Amino acid sequence: MMTLDQMMEKLKSELDEGRYMHSVNVMHTSLALAEHYKADSEKAALAGILHDCGKNYKGDRAREYIKQIGYPADEIEWVQTRLLHGIIGEHLARTQYGVLDEEILGAIRWHTTGRAGMNLLEKIVFVADYIEPLRSFDGVEEMRKVAFEDLDKCVVLCADSTIEYIVKKGVLLHPRTIETRNHSLILLKSRNTA
Ligand SMILES: [Fe+2]
Ligand SMILES: [Fe+2]
């Protein structure tokens, strides 16, 4: 596996400046969340810095990559190709950055939509992607606060925000985003009634 410095150098040369800065921020935010929730900080940093490493693959280029690796993209992913950068990112992390750790790979893979039953590292990167300091949208301050109070509650807020954004934009909404929201809400409810 590459060192963190080597990964950062490679990403810096491949991503545009804004995307690279976002990646560095997601790394720092993931680290802060990992410390707060006692997750593995090294894994959080690596997953954070690499989470968007597949972001250069868009449209037909993304479709080609996906065909090549044999991922069974569904109809929505096939149309909304930005949904594929997590899957592509996971593959690049494995093949170009030498990441073998399944937890790191999972956090990269699922960061775009989340999934039902995310593990701690997956939740951390999913949330860090929304709340990193460069993000500015209505409600982000509240999300930044909730992220350090209740991670599952913050996952719900992130999914809500995506759903609102996607509906307003009039593009396809992936069911995994809804599953992420529902699953986290069920977790919250079962915790509150326990
Ligand atoms: Fe992303
Ligand atoms: Fe991102």
Coordinates of N, CA, C and O and ligand atoms in Angstrom, one line a residue:
M1 N 0.8 -1.2 0.0 CA 0.0 0.0 0.0 C 0.9 1.3 0.0 O 1.9 1.3 0.6
M2 N 0.4 2.3 -0.7 CA 1.1 3.5 -0.7 C 1.1 4.2 0.7 O 0.2 3.9 1.4
T3 N 2.0 5.1 0.9 CA 1.9 5.8 2.2 C 0.8 6.9 1.9 O 0.5 7.3 0.8
L4 N 0.4 7.5 3.0 CA -0.6 8.6 2.9 C 0.0 9.8 2.1 O -0.7 10.3 1.2
D5 N 1.2 10.1 2.3 CA 1.9 11.2 1.5 C 1.9 10.8 0.0 O 1.6 11.7 -0.8
Q6 N 2.2 9.6 -0.3 CA 2.2 9.2 -1.7 C 0.8 9.3 -2.3 O 0.6 9.7 -3.5
M7 N -0.2 8.9 -1.5 CA -1.6 9.0 -2.0 C -2.0 10.4 -2.3 O -2.6 10.7 -3.3
M8 N -1.6 11.3 -1.3 CA -2.0 12.7 -1.5 C -1.3 13.3 -2.7 O -1.9 14.1 -3.4
E9 N -0.1 12.9 -3.0 CA 0.6 13.4 -4.1 C -0.1 13.0 -5.4 O -0.3 13.8 -6.3
K10 N -0.4 11.7 -5.5 CA -1.1 11.2 -6.7 C -2.5 11.9 -6.9 O -2.8 12.3 -8.0
L11 N -3.2 12.0 -5.8 CA -4.5 12.6 -5.9 C -4.4 14.1 -6.3 O -5.2 14.6 -7.2
K12 N -3.4 14.8 -5.8 CA -3.2 16.2 -6.1 C -3.0 16.3 -7.6 O -3.4 17.3 -8.3
S13 N -2.2 15.4 -8.2 CA -1.9 15.5 -9.6 C -3.1 15.0 -10.5 O -3.1 15.4 -11.7
E14 N -4.0 14.3 -9.9 CA -5.1 13.8 -10.8 C -6.4 14.5 -10.6 O -7.2 14.7 -11.6
L15 N -6.7 15.0 -9.4 CA -8.0 15.7 -9.2 C -7.9 17.2 -9.4 O -6.8 17.7 -9.3
D16 N -9.0 17.9 -9.8 CA -8.9 19.3 -9.9 C -8.7 19.9 -8.4 O -8.9 19.2 -7.4
E17 N -8.3 21.2 -8.4 CA -7.9 21.7 -7.1 C -9.0 21.7 -6.0 O -8.8 21.3 -4.9
G18 N -10.2 22.0 -6.5 CA -11.3 22.0 -5.5 C -11.6 20.7 -5.0 O -11.9 20.5 -3.8
R19 N -11.6 19.7 -5.9 CA -11.9 18.3 -5.4 C -10.8 17.8 -4.5 O -11.0 17.1 -3.6
Y20 N -9.5 18.2 -4.8 CA -8.4 17.8 -3.9 C -8.6 18.4 -2.5 O -8.4 17.7 -1.5
M21 N -8.9 19.7 -2.5 CA -9.1 20.3 -1.2 C -10.2 19.7 -0.4 O -10.2 19.5 0.8
H22 N -11.3 19.4 -1.1 CA -12.4 18.7 -0.5 C -12.0 17.4 0.1 O -12.3 17.0 1.2
S23 N -11.1 16.6 -0.6 CA -10.7 15.3 -0.2 C -9.8 15.5 1.1 O -9.9 14.7 2.0
V24 N -8.9 16.5 1.1 CA -8.1 16.8 2.3 C -9.0 17.1 3.5 O -8.8 16.6 4.6
N25 N -10.0 17.9 3.2 CA -11.0 18.3 4.3 C -11.7 17.1 4.8 O -12.0 16.9 6.0
V26 N -12.2 16.2 3.9 CA -12.9 15.0 4.3 C -12.0 14.1 5.2 O -12.4 13.5 6.1
M27 N -10.7 14.1 4.8 CA -9.7 13.3 5.6 C -9.7 13.9 7.0 O -9.8 13.2 8.0
H28 N -9.6 15.2 7.2 CA -9.5 15.8 8.5 C -10.8 15.7 9.3 O -10.7 15.4 10.5
T29 N -11.9 15.8 8.6 CA -13.2 15.7 9.3 C -13.4 14.2 9.7 O -13.9 13.9 10.8
S30 N -13.0 13.3 8.9 CA -13.1 11.9 9.2 C -12.2 11.5 10.4 O -12.6 10.8 11.3
L31 N -11.0 12.1 10.4 CA -10.1 11.9 11.6 C -10.8 12.4 12.9 O -10.7 11.7 13.9
A32 N -11.3 13.6 12.8 CA -12.0 14.2 14.0 C -13.1 13.3 14.5 O -13.3 13.1 15.7
L33 N -13.9 12.8 13.6 CA -15.1 12.0 13.9 C -14.6 10.6 14.5 O -15.1 10.1 15.4
A34 N -13.5 10.1 13.9 CA -12.9 8.8 14.3 C -12.4 9.0 15.8 O -12.6 8.1 16.6
E35 N -11.8 10.1 16.1 CA -11.3 10.3 17.4 C -12.5 10.4 18.4 O -12.5 9.8 19.5
H36 N -13.5 11.1 18.0 CA -14.7 11.3 18.8 C -15.4 10.0 19.1 O -15.8 9.7 20.2
Y37 N -15.5 9.2 18.1 CA -16.3 7.9 18.2 C -15.4 6.7 18.4 O -15.9 5.5 18.3
K38 N -14.1 6.9 18.6 CA -13.2 5.9 18.9 C -13.1 4.8 17.8 O -13.1 3.6 18.0
A39 N -13.1 5.3 16.6 CA -12.8 4.4 15.4 C -11.3 4.5 15.1 O -10.6 5.3 15.6
D40 N -10.9 3.6 14.2 CA -9.5 3.6 13.8 C -9.1 4.8 13.0 O -9.6 5.0 11.9
S41 N -8.3 5.7 13.5 CA -8.0 7.0 12.9 C -7.2 6.8 11.6 O -7.4 7.6 10.6
E42 N -6.3 5.8 11.5 CA -5.6 5.6 10.3 C -6.5 5.2 9.1 O -6.4 5.8 8.0
K43 N -7.4 4.3 9.4 CA -8.4 3.9 8.4 C -9.3 5.1 8.0 O -9.6 5.3 6.8
A44 N -9.6 5.9 9.0 CA -10.5 7.0 8.7 C -9.8 8.0 7.7 O -10.4 8.6 6.8
A45 N -8.5 8.3 8.0 CA -7.8 9.2 7.2 C -7.6 8.7 5.8 O -7.8 9.4 4.8
L46 N -7.3 7.4 5.6 CA -7.1 6.8 4.3 C -8.4 6.8 3.5 O -8.4 7.2 2.3
A47 N -9.5 6.4 4.2 CA -10.8 6.4 3.5 C -11.2 7.8 3.1 O -11.7 8.0 2.0
G48 N -11.0 8.7 4.0 CA -11.3 10.1 3.8 C -10.6 10.7 2.6 O -11.2 11.3 1.7
I49 N -9.3 10.5 2.5 CA -8.5 11.2 1.5 C -8.9 10.5 0.1 O -8.9 11.2 -0.9
L50 N -9.1 9.2 0.1 CA -9.4 8.5 -1.1 C -10.8 8.4 -1.6 O -11.1 8.0 -2.7
H51 N -11.8 8.9 -0.8 CA -13.2 8.6 -1.1 C -13.6 9.1 -2.5 O -14.5 8.4 -3.1
D52 N -13.1 10.2 -3.0 CA -13.5 10.7 -4.3 C -12.4 10.4 -5.4 O -12.4 11.0 -6.4
C53 N -11.6 9.4 -5.1 CA -10.5 9.1 -6.1 C -11.1 8.7 -7.5 O -10.4 8.7 -8.5
G54 N -12.3 8.2 -7.5 CA -13.0 7.8 -8.7 C -13.7 8.9 -9.4 O -14.4 8.7 -10.4
K55 N -13.6 10.1 -8.9 CA -14.5 11.2 -9.4 C -14.2 11.7 -10.8 O -15.1 12.3 -11.4
N56 N -13.0 11.4 -11.3 CA -12.8 11.8 -12.7 C -13.5 10.9 -13.8 O -13.5 11.3 -14.9
Y57 N -14.1 9.9 -13.3 CA -14.8 9.0 -14.2 C -16.3 9.4 -14.3 O -17.0 9.2 -13.4
K58 N -16.7 10.0 -15.4 CA -18.0 10.5 -15.6 C -18.6 9.9 -16.9 O -17.9 9.6 -17.8
G59 N -19.9 9.9 -17.0 CA -20.6 9.6 -18.2 C -20.1 8.3 -18.8 O -19.9 7.3 -18.1
D60 N -19.8 8.3 -20.1 CA -19.4 7.1 -20.8 C -18.1 6.5 -20.2 O -17.9 5.3 -20.2
R61 N -17.2 7.3 -19.8 CA -15.9 6.8 -19.2 C -16.2 6.0 -17.9 O -15.6 4.9 -17.7
A62 N -17.2 6.4 -17.1 CA -17.6 5.7 -16.0 C -18.3 4.4 -16.4 O -18.0 3.3 -15.8
R63 N -19.1 4.4 -17.4 CA -19.8 3.2 -17.9 C -18.8 2.2 -18.4 O -18.9 1.0 -18.1
E64 N -17.8 2.7 -19.1 CA -16.8 1.8 -19.6 C -16.0 1.1 -18.5 O -15.8 -0.1 -18.5
Y65 N -15.6 1.9 -17.5 CA -14.9 1.3 -16.4 C -15.7 0.2 -15.7 O -15.2 -0.8 -15.3
I66 N -17.0 0.6 -15.4 CA -17.9 -0.3 -14.7 C -18.1 -1.6 -15.5 O -18.1 -2.7 -14.9
K67 N -18.1 -1.6 -16.8 CA -18.3 -2.8 -17.6 C -17.0 -3.6 -17.5 O -17.0 -4.8 -17.3
Q68 N -15.9 -2.9 -17.6 CA -14.6 -3.6 -17.5 C -14.4 -4.3 -16.2 O -13.9 -5.4 -16.2
I69 N -14.9 -3.8 -15.1 CA -14.7 -4.5 -13.8 C -15.8 -5.4 -13.5 O -15.8 -6.1 -12.5
G70 N -16.9 -5.4 -14.3 CA -18.0 -6.3 -14.2 C -18.9 -6.0 -13.0 O -19.6 -6.9 -12.5
Y71 N -19.0 -4.8 -12.6 CA -20.0 -4.4 -11.6 C -21.4 -4.3 -12.2 O -21.6 -3.7 -13.3
P72 N -22.3 -5.0 -11.6 CA -23.7 -5.0 -12.2 C -24.4 -3.7 -11.8 O -25.3 -3.7 -11.0
A73 N -24.1 -2.7 -12.5 CA -24.8 -1.4 -12.3 C -26.3 -1.5 -12.6 O -26.7 -2.2 -13.5
D74 N -27.1 -0.9 -11.7 CA -28.5 -0.9 -12.0 C -28.9 0.2 -12.9 O -28.1 1.0 -13.3
E75 N -30.2 0.2 -13.3 CA -30.7 1.2 -14.3 C -30.4 2.6 -13.9 O -30.0 3.5 -14.7
I76 N -30.6 2.9 -12.6 CA -30.4 4.3 -12.1 C -28.9 4.7 -12.2 O -28.6 5.8 -12.6
E77 N -28.1 3.8 -11.7 CA -26.6 4.1 -11.8 C -26.1 4.3 -13.2 O -25.3 5.1 -13.5
W78 N -26.8 3.5 -14.1 CA -26.3 3.6 -15.5 C -26.7 4.9 -16.1 O -25.9 5.5 -17.0
V79 N -27.8 5.5 -15.7 CA -28.2 6.8 -16.2 C -27.5 7.9 -15.4 O -26.9 8.9 -16.0
Q80 N -27.5 7.8 -14.1 CA -26.9 8.8 -13.2 C -25.5 8.4 -12.8 O -25.2 7.9 -11.8
T81 N -24.6 8.6 -13.8 CA -23.3 7.9 -13.7 C -22.4 8.5 -12.5 O -21.5 7.9 -12.1
R82 N -22.8 9.7 -12.0 CA -22.1 10.2 -10.8 C -22.2 9.2 -9.6 O -21.4 9.2 -8.7
L83 N -23.3 8.4 -9.6 CA -23.5 7.4 -8.6 C -22.4 6.3 -8.6 O -22.2 5.6 -7.6
L84 N -21.7 6.2 -9.7 CA -20.7 5.1 -9.8 C -19.3 5.5 -9.3 O -18.5 4.6 -9.2
H85 N -19.1 6.7 -8.9 CA -17.7 7.1 -8.5 C -17.2 6.4 -7.2 O -16.0 6.2 -7.0
G86 N -18.1 5.9 -6.4 CA -17.7 5.2 -5.2 C -17.2 3.8 -5.6 O -16.2 3.3 -5.0
I87 N -18.0 3.2 -6.4 CA -17.6 1.8 -6.9 C -16.3 1.8 -7.6 O -15.4 1.0 -7.4
I88 N -16.2 2.8 -8.5 CA -14.9 3.0 -9.3 C -13.8 3.3 -8.3 O -12.7 2.8 -8.4
G89 N -14.1 4.2 -7.4 CA -13.1 4.6 -6.4 C -12.6 3.4 -5.6 O -11.4 3.3 -5.3
E90 N -13.5 2.6 -5.2 CA -13.1 1.4 -4.4 C -12.1 0.5 -5.3 O -11.0 0.1 -4.8
H91 N -12.4 0.4 -6.6 CA -11.6 -0.4 -7.4 C -10.2 0.2 -7.6 O -9.2 -0.4 -7.6
L92 N -10.2 1.6 -7.8 CA -8.9 2.3 -8.0 C -8.1 2.2 -6.7 O -6.9 2.0 -6.7
A93 N -8.8 2.3 -5.5 CA -8.1 2.2 -4.3 C -7.3 0.9 -4.1 O -6.2 0.8 -3.7
R94 N -8.0 -0.2 -4.6 CA -7.5 -1.5 -4.5 C -6.3 -1.7 -5.5 O -5.2 -2.1 -5.1
T95 N -6.5 -1.2 -6.7 CA -5.6 -1.5 -7.8 C -4.5 -0.5 -8.0 O -3.4 -0.8 -8.4
Q96 N -4.7 0.8 -7.7 CA -3.7 1.8 -7.9 C -3.1 2.3 -6.6 O -2.0 2.9 -6.7
Y97 N -3.8 2.2 -5.5 CA -3.3 2.7 -4.3 C -2.9 1.6 -3.3 O -2.4 1.8 -2.2
G98 N -3.2 0.3 -3.8 CA -2.8 -0.8 -3.0 C -3.5 -1.0 -1.7 O -3.0 -1.7 -0.7
V99 N -4.7 -0.5 -1.6 CA -5.5 -0.7 -0.3 C -6.1 -2.0 -0.3 O -6.8 -2.4 -1.3
L100 N -5.9 -2.8 0.8 CA -6.4 -4.1 0.9 C -7.5 -4.2 2.0 O -8.2 -5.2 2.0
D101 N -7.5 -3.2 2.8 CA -8.4 -3.3 4.0 C -9.9 -3.1 3.6 O -10.2 -2.1 3.0
E102 N -10.7 -4.1 3.9 CA -12.1 -4.1 3.4 C -12.9 -3.0 4.0 O -13.8 -2.5 3.4
E103 N -12.5 -2.6 5.2 CA -13.3 -1.5 5.9 C -13.1 -0.2 5.1 O -14.0 0.6 4.9
I104 N -11.8 0.1 4.8 CA -11.5 1.3 4.0 C -12.2 1.2 2.7 O -12.8 2.2 2.2
L105 N -12.1 0.1 2.0 CA -12.7 -0.1 0.7 C -14.2 0.1 0.8 O -14.8 0.8 -0.1
G106 N -14.8 -0.4 1.8 CA -16.3 -0.3 2.0 C -16.7 1.2 2.1 O -17.7 1.7 1.6
A107 N -15.9 1.9 2.9 CA -16.2 3.3 3.2 C -16.1 4.1 1.9 O -16.9 5.1 1.7
I108 N -15.2 3.8 1.1 CA -15.1 4.5 -0.2 C -16.2 4.1 -1.1 O -16.9 4.9 -1.7
R109 N -16.5 2.8 -1.2 CA -17.5 2.3 -2.1 C -18.9 2.9 -1.8 O -19.7 3.3 -2.7
W110 N -19.3 3.0 -0.5 CA -20.7 3.4 -0.2 C -20.9 4.9 0.1 O -22.0 5.3 0.5
H111 N -19.8 5.7 0.0 CA -20.0 7.1 0.5 C -21.0 7.9 -0.2 O -21.5 8.8 0.3
T112 N -21.3 7.5 -1.5 CA -22.2 8.4 -2.3 C -23.6 8.2 -1.9 O -24.3 9.3 -1.7
T113 N -24.1 7.0 -1.7 CA -25.5 6.8 -1.3 C -25.7 6.4 0.2 O -26.7 6.4 0.7
G114 N -24.6 5.9 0.8 CA -24.7 5.2 2.0 C -25.3 3.9 1.7 O -25.5 3.5 0.5
R115 N -25.6 3.1 2.7 CA -26.4 1.8 2.5 C -27.0 1.5 3.9 O -26.6 2.1 4.9
A116 N -28.0 0.6 3.8 CA -28.6 0.1 5.1 C -27.5 -0.7 5.9 O -26.8 -1.5 5.3
G117 N -27.4 -0.4 7.1 CA -26.5 -1.1 8.0 C -25.0 -0.8 7.8 O -24.1 -1.6 7.8
M118 N -24.7 0.5 7.6 CA -23.3 1.0 7.5 C -22.6 0.7 8.8 O -23.1 0.8 9.9
N119 N -21.3 0.3 8.7 CA -20.5 0.2 9.9 C -20.0 1.6 10.3 O -20.2 2.6 9.5
L120 N -19.3 1.7 11.4 CA -18.9 3.0 11.9 C -18.0 3.8 10.9 O -18.2 5.0 10.7
L121 N -17.0 3.1 10.3 CA -16.1 3.9 9.4 C -16.9 4.4 8.2 O -16.7 5.5 7.7
E122 N -17.9 3.6 7.7 CA -18.7 4.0 6.6 C -19.5 5.2 6.9 O -19.6 6.2 6.2
K123 N -20.1 5.2 8.1 CA -20.9 6.3 8.6 C -20.0 7.6 8.7 O -20.4 8.7 8.3
I124 N -18.8 7.4 9.2 CA -17.9 8.5 9.4 C -17.6 9.2 8.1 O -17.7 10.4 8.0
V125 N -17.2 8.4 7.1 CA -16.9 9.0 5.8 C -18.1 9.6 5.1 O -18.0 10.7 4.5
F126 N -19.2 8.9 5.2 CA -20.5 9.4 4.6 C -20.8 10.8 5.2 O -21.1 11.7 4.4
V127 N -20.7 10.9 6.5 CA -21.0 12.2 7.1 C -20.0 13.3 6.9 O -20.3 14.4 6.6
A128 N -18.7 12.9 7.0 CA -17.6 13.8 6.8 C -17.7 14.5 5.4 O -17.4 15.7 5.2
D129 N -18.1 13.7 4.4 CA -18.3 14.2 3.0 C -19.3 15.4 3.0 O -19.1 16.3 2.2
Y130 N -20.3 15.4 3.9 CA -21.3 16.4 3.9 C -20.9 17.6 4.7 O -21.2 18.8 4.4
I131 N -20.2 17.4 5.8 CA -20.0 18.5 6.7 C -18.6 19.1 6.7 O -18.3 20.0 7.5
E132 N -17.7 18.6 5.8 CA -16.3 19.2 5.8 C -16.4 20.7 5.6 O -17.4 21.2 5.0
P133 N -15.4 21.5 6.1 CA -15.5 22.9 6.2 C -15.8 23.7 4.9 O -16.3 24.8 4.9
L134 N -15.5 23.1 3.7 CA -15.8 23.8 2.5 C -17.3 23.8 2.1 O -17.7 24.5 1.2
R135 N -18.0 22.9 2.7 CA -19.4 22.7 2.3 C -20.2 23.9 2.9 O -20.1 24.3 4.0
S136 N -21.1 24.5 2.0 CA -22.0 25.5 2.5 C -23.4 25.3 1.9 O -23.5 25.3 0.7
F137 N -24.3 25.0 2.7 CA -25.7 24.8 2.2 C -26.6 25.0 3.5 O -26.1 24.9 4.6
D138 N -27.9 25.2 3.2 CA -28.8 25.4 4.4 C -28.8 24.2 5.3 O -28.9 23.1 4.8
G139 N -28.6 24.4 6.5 CA -28.6 23.3 7.5 C -27.3 22.7 7.8 O -27.2 21.8 8.6
V140 N -26.2 23.1 7.1 CA -24.9 22.4 7.3 C -24.4 22.7 8.7 O -23.8 21.8 9.3
E141 N -24.7 23.8 9.3 CA -24.2 24.1 10.7 C -24.8 23.1 11.7 O -24.1 22.6 12.5
E142 N -26.1 22.9 11.5 CA -26.8 22.0 12.4 C -26.2 20.6 12.2 O -26.0 19.9 13.2
M143 N -26.0 20.2 10.9 CA -25.4 18.9 10.7 C -24.0 18.7 11.3 O -23.7 17.7 11.8
R144 N -23.2 19.8 11.3 CA -21.9 19.7 11.9 C -22.0 19.5 13.4 O -21.2 18.8 14.0
K145 N -23.0 20.1 14.0 CA -23.2 19.9 15.5 C -23.7 18.5 15.8 O -23.1 17.8 16.6
V146 N -24.7 18.1 15.0 CA -25.3 16.8 15.3 C -24.3 15.6 15.0 O -24.3 14.6 15.7
A147 N -23.4 15.9 14.1 CA -22.4 14.8 13.7 C -21.6 14.4 14.9 O -21.2 13.2 15.0
F148 N -21.3 15.3 15.9 CA -20.6 15.0 17.0 C -21.4 14.6 18.3 O -20.9 14.3 19.3
E149 N -22.7 14.7 18.0 CA -23.7 14.3 19.1 C -24.3 12.9 18.9 O -24.4 12.1 19.8
D150 N -24.7 12.7 17.7 CA -25.4 11.4 17.3 C -25.2 11.1 15.8 O -25.8 11.7 15.0
L151 N -24.2 10.2 15.6 CA -23.9 9.9 14.2 C -25.0 9.4 13.3 O -25.2 9.8 12.2
D152 N -25.9 8.6 13.9 CA -27.0 8.0 13.2 C -28.0 9.1 12.8 O -28.6 9.1 11.7
K153 N -28.2 10.0 13.7 CA -29.1 11.2 13.5 C -28.5 12.0 12.3 O -29.3 12.5 11.5
C154 N -27.2 12.2 12.3 CA -26.6 13.0 11.3 C -26.7 12.3 9.9 O -26.9 12.9 8.9
V155 N -26.6 10.9 9.9 CA -26.8 10.2 8.7 C -28.2 10.5 8.1 O -28.3 10.7 6.9
V156 N -29.2 10.5 9.0 CA -30.5 10.8 8.5 C -30.6 12.2 7.9 O -31.2 12.4 6.8
L157 N -30.0 13.2 8.6 CA -30.0 14.5 8.1 C -29.3 14.6 6.7 O -29.7 15.3 5.8
C158 N -28.2 13.9 6.5 CA -27.5 13.9 5.3 C -28.4 13.3 4.2 O -28.4 13.8 3.1
A159 N -29.0 12.1 4.5 CA -29.9 11.5 3.5 C -31.0 12.4 3.1 O -31.4 12.6 2.0
D160 N -31.6 13.0 4.1 CA -32.7 14.0 3.9 C -32.3 15.1 2.9 O -33.0 15.4 2.0
S161 N -31.1 15.6 3.2 CA -30.6 16.7 2.4 C -30.3 16.3 1.0 O -30.7 17.0 0.0
T162 N -29.8 15.1 0.8 CA -29.6 14.5 -0.6 C -31.0 14.4 -1.3 O -31.1 14.7 -2.4
I163 N -31.9 13.8 -0.6 CA -33.2 13.5 -1.2 C -33.9 14.8 -1.6 O -34.3 15.0 -2.8
E164 N -33.8 15.8 -0.7 CA -34.4 17.2 -1.1 C -33.7 17.7 -2.3 O -34.3 18.2 -3.3
Y165 N -32.4 17.7 -2.3 CA -31.6 18.2 -3.4 C -31.9 17.5 -4.8 O -32.1 18.1 -5.8
I166 N -31.9 16.2 -4.7 CA -32.2 15.4 -5.9 C -33.6 15.6 -6.5 O -33.8 15.7 -7.7
V167 N -34.5 15.7 -5.6 CA -35.9 15.9 -6.0 C -36.0 17.3 -6.6 O -36.6 17.5 -7.7
K168 N -35.4 18.3 -6.0 CA -35.5 19.7 -6.6 C -34.8 19.7 -7.9 O -35.2 20.4 -8.8
K169 N -33.7 19.0 -8.1 CA -33.0 19.0 -9.3 C -33.7 18.2 -10.4 O -33.4 18.3 -11.6
G170 N -34.6 17.3 -10.0 CA -35.4 16.6 -10.9 C -34.7 15.4 -11.6 O -35.0 15.0 -12.7
V171 N -33.7 14.9 -10.9 CA -32.9 13.7 -11.4 C -33.3 12.5 -10.6 O -34.1 12.5 -9.7
L172 N -32.8 11.3 -11.1 CA -33.2 10.0 -10.5 C -32.6 9.9 -9.0 O -31.5 10.3 -8.8
L173 N -33.5 9.4 -8.2 CA -33.1 9.2 -6.8 C -32.8 7.7 -6.6 O -33.6 6.9 -6.9
H174 N -31.6 7.4 -6.1 CA -31.3 6.0 -5.9 C -31.9 5.4 -4.6 O -31.8 6.1 -3.6
P175 N -32.6 4.3 -4.7 CA -33.2 3.7 -3.6 C -32.3 3.5 -2.4 O -32.7 3.4 -1.2
R176 N -31.0 3.3 -2.6 CA -30.0 3.1 -1.5 C -30.0 4.3 -0.6 O -29.8 4.2 0.6
T177 N -30.2 5.5 -1.1 CA -30.3 6.7 -0.3 C -31.5 6.6 0.7 O -31.4 7.0 1.8
I178 N -32.6 6.1 0.1 CA -33.8 6.0 1.0 C -33.6 4.9 2.0 O -33.9 5.0 3.2
E179 N -32.9 3.8 1.6 CA -32.7 2.7 2.5 C -31.7 3.2 3.7 O -31.9 2.8 4.8
T180 N -30.8 4.0 3.3 CA -29.8 4.6 4.3 C -30.6 5.4 5.3 O -30.4 5.2 6.5
R181 N -31.5 6.2 4.8 CA -32.3 7.1 5.7 C -33.2 6.2 6.6 O -33.3 6.4 7.8
N182 N -34.0 5.3 6.0 CA -34.9 4.5 6.7 C -34.2 3.6 7.8 O -34.7 3.5 8.9
H183 N -33.1 3.0 7.4 CA -32.4 2.1 8.3 C -31.9 2.9 9.5 O -32.0 2.5 10.7
S184 N -31.4 4.1 9.3 CA -30.9 4.9 10.4 C -32.0 5.4 11.3 O -31.8 5.5 12.5
L185 N -33.1 5.7 10.7 CA -34.3 6.2 11.5 C -34.8 5.0 12.4 O -35.1 5.2 13.5
I186 N -34.8 3.8 11.8 CA -35.2 2.6 12.6 C -34.3 2.4 13.8 O -34.7 2.2 14.9
L187 N -33.0 2.6 13.5 CA -31.9 2.5 14.6 C -32.2 3.5 15.7 O -32.2 3.2 16.9
L188 N -32.5 4.8 15.3 CA -32.8 5.8 16.2 C -34.0 5.5 17.1 O -34.0 5.6 18.3
K189 N -35.0 5.0 16.4 CA -36.3 4.7 17.1 C -36.1 3.6 18.1 O -36.6 3.6 19.2
S190 N -35.4 2.5 17.6 CA -35.3 1.4 18.5 C -34.4 1.7 19.7 O -34.6 1.2 20.8
R191 N -33.5 2.6 19.5 CA -32.6 3.1 20.6 C -33.4 3.9 21.6 O -33.3 3.7 22.8
N192 N -34.3 4.7 21.1 CA -35.1 5.6 22.0 C -36.2 4.8 22.7 O -36.6 5.3 23.8
T193 N -36.6 3.7 22.2 CA -37.7 2.9 22.9 C -37.0 1.9 23.8 O -37.7 1.2 24.6
A194 N -35.7 1.6 23.7 CA -35.1 0.6 24.4 C -35.0 1.0 25.9 O -34.9 2.2 26.2
Ligands
FE1 FE -18.1 11.5 -3.7
FE2 FE -16.8 13.8 -1.6

